[in-house]
Coordinates of C-alpha atoms in Angstrom, one line a residue:
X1 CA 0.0 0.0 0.0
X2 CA 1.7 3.5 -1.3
X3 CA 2.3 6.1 1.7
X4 CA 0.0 9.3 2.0
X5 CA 2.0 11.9 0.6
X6 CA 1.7 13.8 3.3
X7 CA 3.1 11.8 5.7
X8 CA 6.0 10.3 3.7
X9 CA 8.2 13.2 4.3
X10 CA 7.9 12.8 8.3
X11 CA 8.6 9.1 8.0
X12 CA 11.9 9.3 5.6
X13 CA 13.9 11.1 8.6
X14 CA 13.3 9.4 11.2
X15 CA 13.9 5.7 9.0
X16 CA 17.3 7.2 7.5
X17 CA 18.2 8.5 11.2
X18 CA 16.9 5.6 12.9
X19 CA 19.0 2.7 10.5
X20 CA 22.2 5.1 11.0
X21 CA 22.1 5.2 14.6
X22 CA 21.3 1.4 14.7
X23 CA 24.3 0.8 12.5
X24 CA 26.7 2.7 14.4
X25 CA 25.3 1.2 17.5
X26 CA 26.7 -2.4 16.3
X27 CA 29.7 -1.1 15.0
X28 CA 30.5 0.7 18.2
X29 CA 29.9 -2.6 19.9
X30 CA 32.0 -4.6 18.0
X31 CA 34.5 -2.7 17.2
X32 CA 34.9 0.6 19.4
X33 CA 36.6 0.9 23.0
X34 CA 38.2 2.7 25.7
X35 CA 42.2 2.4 26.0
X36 CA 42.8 -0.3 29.0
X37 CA 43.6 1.5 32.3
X38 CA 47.2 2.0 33.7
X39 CA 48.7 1.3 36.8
X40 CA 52.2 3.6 35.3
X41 CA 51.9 6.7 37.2
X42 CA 53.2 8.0 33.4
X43 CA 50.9 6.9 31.2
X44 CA 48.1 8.2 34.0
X45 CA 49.5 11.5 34.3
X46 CA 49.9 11.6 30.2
X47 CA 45.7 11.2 30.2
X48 CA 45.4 13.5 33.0
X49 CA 47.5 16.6 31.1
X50 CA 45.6 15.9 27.7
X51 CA 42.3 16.3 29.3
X52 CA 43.3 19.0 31.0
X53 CA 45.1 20.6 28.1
X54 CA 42.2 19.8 25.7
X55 CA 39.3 19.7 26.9
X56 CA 38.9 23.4 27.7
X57 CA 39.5 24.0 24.0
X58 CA 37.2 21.4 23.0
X59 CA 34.1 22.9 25.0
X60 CA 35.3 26.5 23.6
X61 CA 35.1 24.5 20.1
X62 CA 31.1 22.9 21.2
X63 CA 30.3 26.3 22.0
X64 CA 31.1 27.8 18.9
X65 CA 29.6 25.5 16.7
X66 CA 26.2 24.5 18.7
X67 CA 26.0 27.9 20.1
X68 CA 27.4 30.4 17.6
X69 CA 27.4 29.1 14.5
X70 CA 23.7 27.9 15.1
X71 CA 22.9 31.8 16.0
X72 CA 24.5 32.9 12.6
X73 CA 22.5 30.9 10.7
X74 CA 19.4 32.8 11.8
X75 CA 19.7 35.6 9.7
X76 CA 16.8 33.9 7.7
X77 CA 13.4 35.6 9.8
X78 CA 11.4 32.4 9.6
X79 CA 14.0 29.5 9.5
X80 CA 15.3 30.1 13.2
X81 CA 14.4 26.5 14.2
X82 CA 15.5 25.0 11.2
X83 CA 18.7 26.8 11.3
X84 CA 19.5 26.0 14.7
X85 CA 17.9 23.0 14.7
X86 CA 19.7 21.3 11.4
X87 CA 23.2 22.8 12.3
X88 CA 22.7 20.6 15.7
X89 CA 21.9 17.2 14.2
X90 CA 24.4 17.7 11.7
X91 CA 26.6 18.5 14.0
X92 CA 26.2 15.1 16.3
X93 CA 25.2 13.0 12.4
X94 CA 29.0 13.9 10.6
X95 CA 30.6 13.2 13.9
X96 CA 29.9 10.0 14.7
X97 CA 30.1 9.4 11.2
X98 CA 33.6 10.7 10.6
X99 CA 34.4 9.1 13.9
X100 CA 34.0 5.6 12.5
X101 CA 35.2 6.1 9.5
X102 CA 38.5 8.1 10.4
X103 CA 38.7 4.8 13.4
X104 CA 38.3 2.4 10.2
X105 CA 41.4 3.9 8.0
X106 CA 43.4 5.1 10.8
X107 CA 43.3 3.3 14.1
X108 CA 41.8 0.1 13.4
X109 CA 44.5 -2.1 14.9
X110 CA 44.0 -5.8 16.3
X111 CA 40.1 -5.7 15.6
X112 CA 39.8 -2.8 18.0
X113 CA 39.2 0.9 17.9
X114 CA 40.7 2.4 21.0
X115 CA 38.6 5.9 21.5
X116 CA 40.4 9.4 22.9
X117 CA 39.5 12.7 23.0
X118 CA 42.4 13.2 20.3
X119 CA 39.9 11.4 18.0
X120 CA 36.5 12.9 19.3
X121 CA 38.2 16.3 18.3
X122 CA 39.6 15.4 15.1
X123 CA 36.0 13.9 13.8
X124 CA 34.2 17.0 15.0
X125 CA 36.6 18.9 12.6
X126 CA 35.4 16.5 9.6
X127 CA 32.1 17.9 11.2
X128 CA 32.3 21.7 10.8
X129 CA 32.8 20.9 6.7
X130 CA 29.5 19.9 6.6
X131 CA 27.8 22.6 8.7
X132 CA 29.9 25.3 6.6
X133 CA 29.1 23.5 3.3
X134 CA 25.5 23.8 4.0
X135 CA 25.3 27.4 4.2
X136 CA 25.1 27.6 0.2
X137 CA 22.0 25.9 0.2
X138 CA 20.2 26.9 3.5
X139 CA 16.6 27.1 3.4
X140 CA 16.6 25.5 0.1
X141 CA 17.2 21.7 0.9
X142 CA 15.0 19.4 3.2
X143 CA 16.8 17.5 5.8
X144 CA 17.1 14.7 4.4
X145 CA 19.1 16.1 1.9
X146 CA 21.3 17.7 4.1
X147 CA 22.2 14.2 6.0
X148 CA 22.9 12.8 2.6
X149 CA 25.2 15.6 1.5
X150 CA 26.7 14.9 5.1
X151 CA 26.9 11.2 4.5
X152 CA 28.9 11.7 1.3
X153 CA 30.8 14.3 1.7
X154 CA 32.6 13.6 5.2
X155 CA 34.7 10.9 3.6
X156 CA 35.9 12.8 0.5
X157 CA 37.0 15.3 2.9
X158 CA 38.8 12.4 4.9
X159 CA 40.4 11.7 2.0
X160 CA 41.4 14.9 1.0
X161 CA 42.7 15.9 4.2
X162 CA 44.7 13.0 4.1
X163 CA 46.6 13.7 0.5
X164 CA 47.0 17.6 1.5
X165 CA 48.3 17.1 4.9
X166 CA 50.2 13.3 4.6
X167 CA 50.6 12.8 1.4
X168 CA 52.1 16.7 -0.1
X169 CA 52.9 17.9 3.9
X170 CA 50.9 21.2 3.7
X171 CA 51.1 23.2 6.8
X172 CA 48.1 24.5 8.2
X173 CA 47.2 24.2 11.7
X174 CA 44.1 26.3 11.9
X175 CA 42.2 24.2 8.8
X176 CA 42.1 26.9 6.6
X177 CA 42.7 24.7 3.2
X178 CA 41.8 21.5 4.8
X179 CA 38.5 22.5 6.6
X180 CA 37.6 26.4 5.3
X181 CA 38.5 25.8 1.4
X182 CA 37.4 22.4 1.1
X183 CA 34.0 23.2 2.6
X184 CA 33.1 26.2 0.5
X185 CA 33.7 24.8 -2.7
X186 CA 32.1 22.2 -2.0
X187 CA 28.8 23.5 -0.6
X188 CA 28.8 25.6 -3.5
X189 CA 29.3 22.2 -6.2
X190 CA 26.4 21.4 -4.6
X191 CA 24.4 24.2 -4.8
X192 CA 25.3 24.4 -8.8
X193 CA 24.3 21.1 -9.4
X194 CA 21.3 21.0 -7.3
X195 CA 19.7 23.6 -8.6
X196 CA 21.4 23.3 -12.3
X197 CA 20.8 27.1 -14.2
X198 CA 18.0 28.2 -12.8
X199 CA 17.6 31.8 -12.5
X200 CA 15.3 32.5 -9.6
X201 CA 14.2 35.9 -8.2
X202 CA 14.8 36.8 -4.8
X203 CA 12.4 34.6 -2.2
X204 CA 10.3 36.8 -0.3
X205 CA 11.3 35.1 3.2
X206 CA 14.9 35.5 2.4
X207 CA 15.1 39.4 3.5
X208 CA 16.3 39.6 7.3
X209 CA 14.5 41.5 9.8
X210 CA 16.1 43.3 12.4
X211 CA 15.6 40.6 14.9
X212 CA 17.0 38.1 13.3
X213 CA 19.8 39.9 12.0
X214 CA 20.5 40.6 15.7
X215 CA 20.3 37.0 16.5
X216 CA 22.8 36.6 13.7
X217 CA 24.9 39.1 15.1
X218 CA 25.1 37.8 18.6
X219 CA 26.2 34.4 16.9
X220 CA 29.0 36.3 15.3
X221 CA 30.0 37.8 18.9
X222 CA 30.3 33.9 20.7
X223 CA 32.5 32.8 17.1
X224 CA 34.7 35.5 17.5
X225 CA 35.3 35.0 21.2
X226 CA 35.8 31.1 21.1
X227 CA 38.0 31.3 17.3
X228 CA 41.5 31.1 18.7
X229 CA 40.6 27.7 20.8
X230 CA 39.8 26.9 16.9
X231 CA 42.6 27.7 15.8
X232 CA 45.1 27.0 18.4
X233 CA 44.1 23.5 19.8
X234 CA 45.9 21.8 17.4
X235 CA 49.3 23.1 17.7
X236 CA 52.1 22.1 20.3
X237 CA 51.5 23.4 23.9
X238 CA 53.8 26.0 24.6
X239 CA 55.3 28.6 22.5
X240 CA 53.3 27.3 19.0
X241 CA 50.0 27.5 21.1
X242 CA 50.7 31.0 22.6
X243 CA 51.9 32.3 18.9
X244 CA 48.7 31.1 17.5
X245 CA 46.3 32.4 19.7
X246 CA 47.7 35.9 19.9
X247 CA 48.0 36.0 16.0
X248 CA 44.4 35.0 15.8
X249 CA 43.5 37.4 18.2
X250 CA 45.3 40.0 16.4
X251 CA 44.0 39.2 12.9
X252 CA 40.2 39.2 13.8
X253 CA 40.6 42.3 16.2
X254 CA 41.9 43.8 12.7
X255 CA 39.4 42.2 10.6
X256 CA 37.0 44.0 12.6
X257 CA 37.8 47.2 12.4
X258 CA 38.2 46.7 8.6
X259 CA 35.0 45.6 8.1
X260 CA 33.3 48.6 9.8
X261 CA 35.2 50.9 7.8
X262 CA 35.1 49.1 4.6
X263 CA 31.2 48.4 5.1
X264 CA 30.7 52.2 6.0
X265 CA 32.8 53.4 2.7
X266 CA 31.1 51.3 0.7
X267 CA 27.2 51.8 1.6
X268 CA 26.0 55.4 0.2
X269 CA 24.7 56.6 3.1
X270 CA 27.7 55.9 5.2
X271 CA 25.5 52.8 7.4
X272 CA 26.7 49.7 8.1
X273 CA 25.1 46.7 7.0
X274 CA 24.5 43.8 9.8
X275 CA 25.5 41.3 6.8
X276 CA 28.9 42.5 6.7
X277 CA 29.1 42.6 10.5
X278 CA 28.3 39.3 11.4
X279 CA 31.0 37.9 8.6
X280 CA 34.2 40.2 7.8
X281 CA 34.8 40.4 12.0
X282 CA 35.3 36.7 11.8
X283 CA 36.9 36.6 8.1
X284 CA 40.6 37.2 10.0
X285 CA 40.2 34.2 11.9
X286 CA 39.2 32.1 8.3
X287 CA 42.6 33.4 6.7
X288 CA 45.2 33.2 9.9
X289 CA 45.0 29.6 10.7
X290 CA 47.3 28.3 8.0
X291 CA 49.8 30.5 9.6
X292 CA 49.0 30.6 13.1
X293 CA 51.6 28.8 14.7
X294 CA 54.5 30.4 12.4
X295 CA 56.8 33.1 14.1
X296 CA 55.3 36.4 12.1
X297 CA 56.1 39.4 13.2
X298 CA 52.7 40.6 14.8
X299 CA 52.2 43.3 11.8
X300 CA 52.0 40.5 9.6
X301 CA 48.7 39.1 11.6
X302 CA 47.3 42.6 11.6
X303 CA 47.8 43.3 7.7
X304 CA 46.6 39.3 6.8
X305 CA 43.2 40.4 9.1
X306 CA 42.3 43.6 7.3
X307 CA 43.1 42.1 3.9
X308 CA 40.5 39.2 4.9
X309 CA 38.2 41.3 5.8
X310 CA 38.5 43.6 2.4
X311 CA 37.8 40.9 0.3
X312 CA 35.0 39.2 2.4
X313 CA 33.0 42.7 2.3
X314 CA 34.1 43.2 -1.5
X315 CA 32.7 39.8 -2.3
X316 CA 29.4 40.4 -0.7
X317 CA 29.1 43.8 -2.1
X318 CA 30.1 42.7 -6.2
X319 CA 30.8 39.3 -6.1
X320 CA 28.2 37.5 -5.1
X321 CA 25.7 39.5 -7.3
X322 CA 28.0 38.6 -10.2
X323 CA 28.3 34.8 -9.7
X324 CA 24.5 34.8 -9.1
X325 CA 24.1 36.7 -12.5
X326 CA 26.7 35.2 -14.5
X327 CA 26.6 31.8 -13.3
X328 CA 23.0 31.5 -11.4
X329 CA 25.4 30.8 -8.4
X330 CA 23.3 30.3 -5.5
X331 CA 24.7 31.3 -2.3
X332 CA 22.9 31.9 0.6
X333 CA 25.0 32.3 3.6
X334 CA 27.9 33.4 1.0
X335 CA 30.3 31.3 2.5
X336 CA 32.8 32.3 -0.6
X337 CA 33.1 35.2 1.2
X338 CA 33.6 34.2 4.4
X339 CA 35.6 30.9 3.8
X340 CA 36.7 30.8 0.2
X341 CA 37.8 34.2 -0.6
X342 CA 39.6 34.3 3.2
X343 CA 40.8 31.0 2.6
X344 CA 42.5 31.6 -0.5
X345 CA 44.0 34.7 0.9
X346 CA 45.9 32.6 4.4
X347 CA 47.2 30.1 1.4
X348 CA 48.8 32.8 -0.5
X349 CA 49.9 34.2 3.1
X350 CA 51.8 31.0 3.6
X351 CA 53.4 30.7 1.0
X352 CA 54.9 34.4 1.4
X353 CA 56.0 33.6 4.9
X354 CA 57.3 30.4 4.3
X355 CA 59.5 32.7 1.2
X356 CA 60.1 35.2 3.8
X357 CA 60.9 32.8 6.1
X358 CA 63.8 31.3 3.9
X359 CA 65.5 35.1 3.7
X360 CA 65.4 35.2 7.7
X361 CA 66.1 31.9 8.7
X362 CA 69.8 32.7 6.6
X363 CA 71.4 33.2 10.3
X364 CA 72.2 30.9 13.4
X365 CA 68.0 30.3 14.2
X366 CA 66.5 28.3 11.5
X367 CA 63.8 26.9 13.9
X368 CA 62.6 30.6 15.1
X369 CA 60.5 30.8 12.0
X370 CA 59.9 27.6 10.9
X371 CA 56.5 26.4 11.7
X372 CA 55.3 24.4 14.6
X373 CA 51.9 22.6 14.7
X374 CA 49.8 19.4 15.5
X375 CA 49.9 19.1 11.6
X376 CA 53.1 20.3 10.7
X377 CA 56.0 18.7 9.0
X378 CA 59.3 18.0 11.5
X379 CA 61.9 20.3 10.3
X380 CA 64.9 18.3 9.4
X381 CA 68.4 20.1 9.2
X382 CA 67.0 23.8 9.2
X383 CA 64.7 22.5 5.9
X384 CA 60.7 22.3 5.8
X385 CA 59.9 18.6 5.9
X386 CA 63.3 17.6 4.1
X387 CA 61.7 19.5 1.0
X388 CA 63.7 22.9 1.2
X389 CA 61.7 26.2 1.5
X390 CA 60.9 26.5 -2.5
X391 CA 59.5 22.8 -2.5
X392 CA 57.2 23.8 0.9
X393 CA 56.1 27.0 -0.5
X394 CA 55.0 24.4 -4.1
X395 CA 53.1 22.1 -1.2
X396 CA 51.4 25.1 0.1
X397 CA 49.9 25.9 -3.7
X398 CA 49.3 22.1 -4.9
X399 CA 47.5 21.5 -1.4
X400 CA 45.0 24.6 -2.1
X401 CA 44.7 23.5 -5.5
X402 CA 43.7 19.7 -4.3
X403 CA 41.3 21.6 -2.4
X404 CA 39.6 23.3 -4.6
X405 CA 39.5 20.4 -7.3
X406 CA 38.1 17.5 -5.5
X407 CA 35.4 19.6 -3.2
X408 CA 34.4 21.5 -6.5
X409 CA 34.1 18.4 -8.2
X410 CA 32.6 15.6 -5.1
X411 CA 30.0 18.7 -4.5
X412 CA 28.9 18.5 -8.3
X413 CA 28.3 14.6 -7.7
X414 CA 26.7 14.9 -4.5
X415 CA 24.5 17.9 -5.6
X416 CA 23.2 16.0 -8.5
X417 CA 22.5 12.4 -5.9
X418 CA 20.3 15.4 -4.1
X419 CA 18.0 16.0 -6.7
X420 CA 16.6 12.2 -6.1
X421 CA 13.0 13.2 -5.7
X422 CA 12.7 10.5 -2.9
X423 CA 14.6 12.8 -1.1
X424 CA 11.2 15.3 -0.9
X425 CA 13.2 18.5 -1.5
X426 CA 10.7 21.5 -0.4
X427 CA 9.1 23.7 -3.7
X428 CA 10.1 27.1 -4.4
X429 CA 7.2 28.3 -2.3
X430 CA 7.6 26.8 0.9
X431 CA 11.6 27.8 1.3
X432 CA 13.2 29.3 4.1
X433 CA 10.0 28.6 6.7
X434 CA 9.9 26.9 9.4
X435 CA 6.5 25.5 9.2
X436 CA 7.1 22.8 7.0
X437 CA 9.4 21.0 9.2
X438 CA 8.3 22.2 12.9
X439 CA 4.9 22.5 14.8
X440 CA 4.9 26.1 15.3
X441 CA 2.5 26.8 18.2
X442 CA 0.9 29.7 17.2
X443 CA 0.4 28.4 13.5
X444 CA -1.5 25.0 15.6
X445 CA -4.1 27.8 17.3
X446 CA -4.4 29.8 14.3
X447 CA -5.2 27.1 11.2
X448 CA -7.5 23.9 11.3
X449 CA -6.1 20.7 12.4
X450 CA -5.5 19.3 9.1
X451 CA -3.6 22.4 7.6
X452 CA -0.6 21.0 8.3
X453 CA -0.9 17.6 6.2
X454 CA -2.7 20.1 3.7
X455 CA 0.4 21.9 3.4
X456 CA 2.6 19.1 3.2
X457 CA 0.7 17.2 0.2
X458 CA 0.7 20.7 -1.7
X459 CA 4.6 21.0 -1.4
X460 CA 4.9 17.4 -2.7
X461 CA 2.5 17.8 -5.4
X462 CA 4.8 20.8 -6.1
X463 CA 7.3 18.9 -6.5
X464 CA 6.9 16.5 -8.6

C-alpha cells in the first residue's frame, strides 16, 4: 500500500536516522573501546595533562559550533528552528560518522578501535565541513538532503585531508585549506548542481528583519570570542600555542575594524550593514589559521586580518551579485566570502612567509620561523619537511589546489545524488519557513487541524 504523501516526508527522517544510529550502535559494539587502564603513574598523568590541556579548548570548540554558529545561521526571519535545529543534528550526524570512519582507515589495529578525546576532536573537525558547506543551500534543501550531503561528503574530505596534509605535507594548523577551502567549494558544487541554471528571483522570506539579523549578530560575537581555541588547539603546547592564539587574536581584532570601515565606505549613506558585521569580524580568523603557529612578526597578523576582511566585504558587495548573475550561483550564507575568498587569501599568506621565512632563517636560528603545529611537517636540518623552503612553498599551492578540485568536483556529484526526488526536496514556495518542518505553536491555534498535512501534500504535489 503507497504512503499518504503527506506523511511520507515525516517518515523518511526518522527511517534514514533511525538505521544510521542502529548501524553505528553495532559497530561501536564490535568494534569501538576505551584504551585499558594504567597502573604507570606516566601513562596516567599523560591522560590527565591531555584532558586537562584539551578539553577546555574542545568545550570552547562545542560552544562555537552548537551555540554560535547555530545563532549565525538565523539571519533567515522564519527559518530560526530550522537553522539551529539542522546545524545541531548535523553536528552530532558527521561526527559520529567521521568518527567511525577516520577509526576504520586510521586506528583500526587488532580488531579494535581504542577511542580518545584526540579522536572525538579530530571527527568533530570533519564535522564543521558539513555545517559550513550547507550554508550555500540553507533554506533551500529538506533534511534529508542535508544528512545525505553529510553522508557523502565527510569521507571525501577524509580523504582529501589525508593527501594535503600526509601525502604533499601542507602546513596549516588552523584548517584553513583542509577544513575552510574544502567546505566552501564544495557547498557551492552542490548548490550548482542542485539547482542546475535556474535563475530565480529573490524569495520573499529571504530578507532579514532586524531581529534576526541581531540574532545573527550575537552568533558572530560567541565565534569570534571562542576562534582562537579553533585555531590554536591543534598546535604544540607552549610557544606554538601561545603564537597562535595571539596571532588570531590579532588578525580578527583587525578584521573587525576593517570591516566597519570598509562596510561604511562602501554603503552610500555611510551605514553599516549587519551582513557585513556578522561575517568580515570573523573573516581574519578564516585566513590566519594556515599561519597561526608560524613566528610572524605581529604586523604580519594585523595586515593578513584587514586584507581578509576587504575581500570578504568586496565579495558580498560585487561578487556574489556577479556569480548569481553570470553563473546563477546560488549562495545563501555566502560562504565564498567568508571561507573561500579568506581562505585563498591565508594560502597565499603561507606561501609568502614560508618565502620570507627562507631570507630570515639565513642566520644561526632556522627553527625561530619555521612552523610548529599538530599538523606540521618535522623540520629536518633547518629544511621544511626535508623538502627545502621553494619545495614547501609548491606544497602550500598544490594542497589549495587539491582543495579546490576534488570539493568543486565531489559537490557536483553529491548535488546531482540530491535531486533524487525520494529525497522530498521543499518547492520554491515553501523555502526558508519553518513551518514545514516544525509545529509552530501559534500556526496550531491559528489554522484547522488538518492544515498541516494540507500543506505538506501541496509541497509534494509541487514537487513533482
Amino acid at each position: 500500500m503507497a504512503v499518504p504523501p503527506s506523511t511520507h516526508p515525516r517518515r523518511l527522517l526518522p527511517l534514514f536516522l533511525g538505521l544510521f544510529q542502529g548501524a553505528l550502535l553495532l559497530l561501536f559494539t564490535l568494534f569501538i573501546t576505551y584504551d585499558e587502564p594504567s597502573a604507570q603513574a606516566e601513562d596516567t598523568n599523560l591522560v590527565a595533562n591531555e584532558v586537562y590541556s584539551t578539553f577546555p579548548f574542545f568545550q570552547d570548540i562545542q560552544v562555537m559550533l552548537v551555540v554560535g554558529l547555530g545563532l549565525l545561521l538565523t539571519f533567515l526571519p522564519r527559518y530560526g528552528f530550522s537553522a539551529l535545529t539542522h546545524n545541531f543534528l548535523l553536528l552530532n550526524f558527521s561526527m559520529q560518522w567521521a568518527l567511525v570512519l577516520q577509526g576504520l582507515l586510521h586506528h583500526f589495529h587488532h580488531g579494535q578501535i581504542h577511542l580518545d578525546l584526540h579522536k572525538l576532536l579530530i571527527s568533530e573537525f570533519a564535522a564543521v565541513t558539513v555545517l559550513i558547506s550547507v550554508g550555500a543551500i540553507l533554506g533551500r534543501a529538506s533534511p534529508c538532503q542535508l544528512l545525505v550531503m553529510a553522508t557523502c561528503e565527510i569521507p571525501i574530505y577524509l580523504a582529501s585531508e589525508w593527501v594535503i596534509v600526509t601525502c604533499l605535507g601542507v602546513l596549516d594548523v588552523g584548517g584553513t585549506i583542509t577544513i575552510h577551502v574544502f567546505s566552501c567549494y564544495f557547498g557551492l558544487g552542490v548548490s550548482k548542481a542542485l539547482f542546475r541554471a535556474t535563475q530565480q528571483p529573490p524569495h520573499p522570506k529571504e530578507t532579514p528583519t532586524p531581529r534576526s539579523d541581531l540574532m545573527s549578530l550575537v552568533g558572530t560575537l560567541i565565534l569570534w570570542v571562542f576562534w582562537p581555541s579553533f585555531v590554536a588547539v591543534l598546535c604544540q603546547p607552549g610557544d606554538a600555542q601561545h603564537r597562535a592564539i595571539l596571532n588570531t587574536l590579532l588578525a580578527m581584532s583587525s578584521s573587525t575594524i576593517t570591516t566597519v570601515v570598509a562596510s561604511s565606505l562602501l554603503e552610500r549613506d555611510g551605514k553599516l550593514s549587519p551582513g557585513h558585521l556578522q561575517n568580515g569580524s570573523l573573516a581574519g580568523g578564516v585566513a590566519i589559521g594556515v599561519v597561526a603557529d608560524m613566528a610572524m612578526p605581529p604586523v604580519a597578523s594585523l595586515a593578513l586580518g584587514s586584507l581578509s576582511a576587504v575581500v570578504c566585504i568586496f565579495g558580498f558587495r560585487f561578487l556574489t551579485p556577479l556569480l548569481r548573475r553570470k553563473l546563477t550561483l546560488h549562495d545563501q550564507c555566502g560562504i565564498h566570502n567568508l571561507h573561500g575568498l579568506p581562505g585563498i587569501l591565508g594560502a597565499a599568506a603561507s606561501v609568502v612567509a614560508i618565502l620570507m621565512a627562507s631570507k630570515d632563517t639565513s642566520g644561526s636560528h632556522p627553527s625561530q620561523l619555521s612552523p610548529v603545529g599538530g599538523n606540521a611537517s618535522e623540520v629536518v636540518e633547518g629544511q621544511w619537511g626535508g623538502r627545502g623552503v621553494g619545495g614547501q612553498a609548491l606544497c602550500q599551492a598544490a594542497g589549495l589546489a587539491v582543495a579546490i578540485g576534488a570539493s568543486l568536483l565531489a559537490g557536483l556529484l553529491t548535488g546531482a545524488a540530491l535531486r533524487l526526488p525520494c529525497l522530498a526536496r521543499p518547492p520554491e514556495r515553501l523555502c526558508f519557513d519553518d513551518s514545514l518542518y516544525f509545529k509552530i505553536q501559534d500556526q496550531a491555534e491559528s489554522s484547522g487541524p488538518d492544515s498541516s498535512a494540507e500543506e505538506a501534500a501541496l509541497a509534494l504535489k509541487e514537487q513533482v
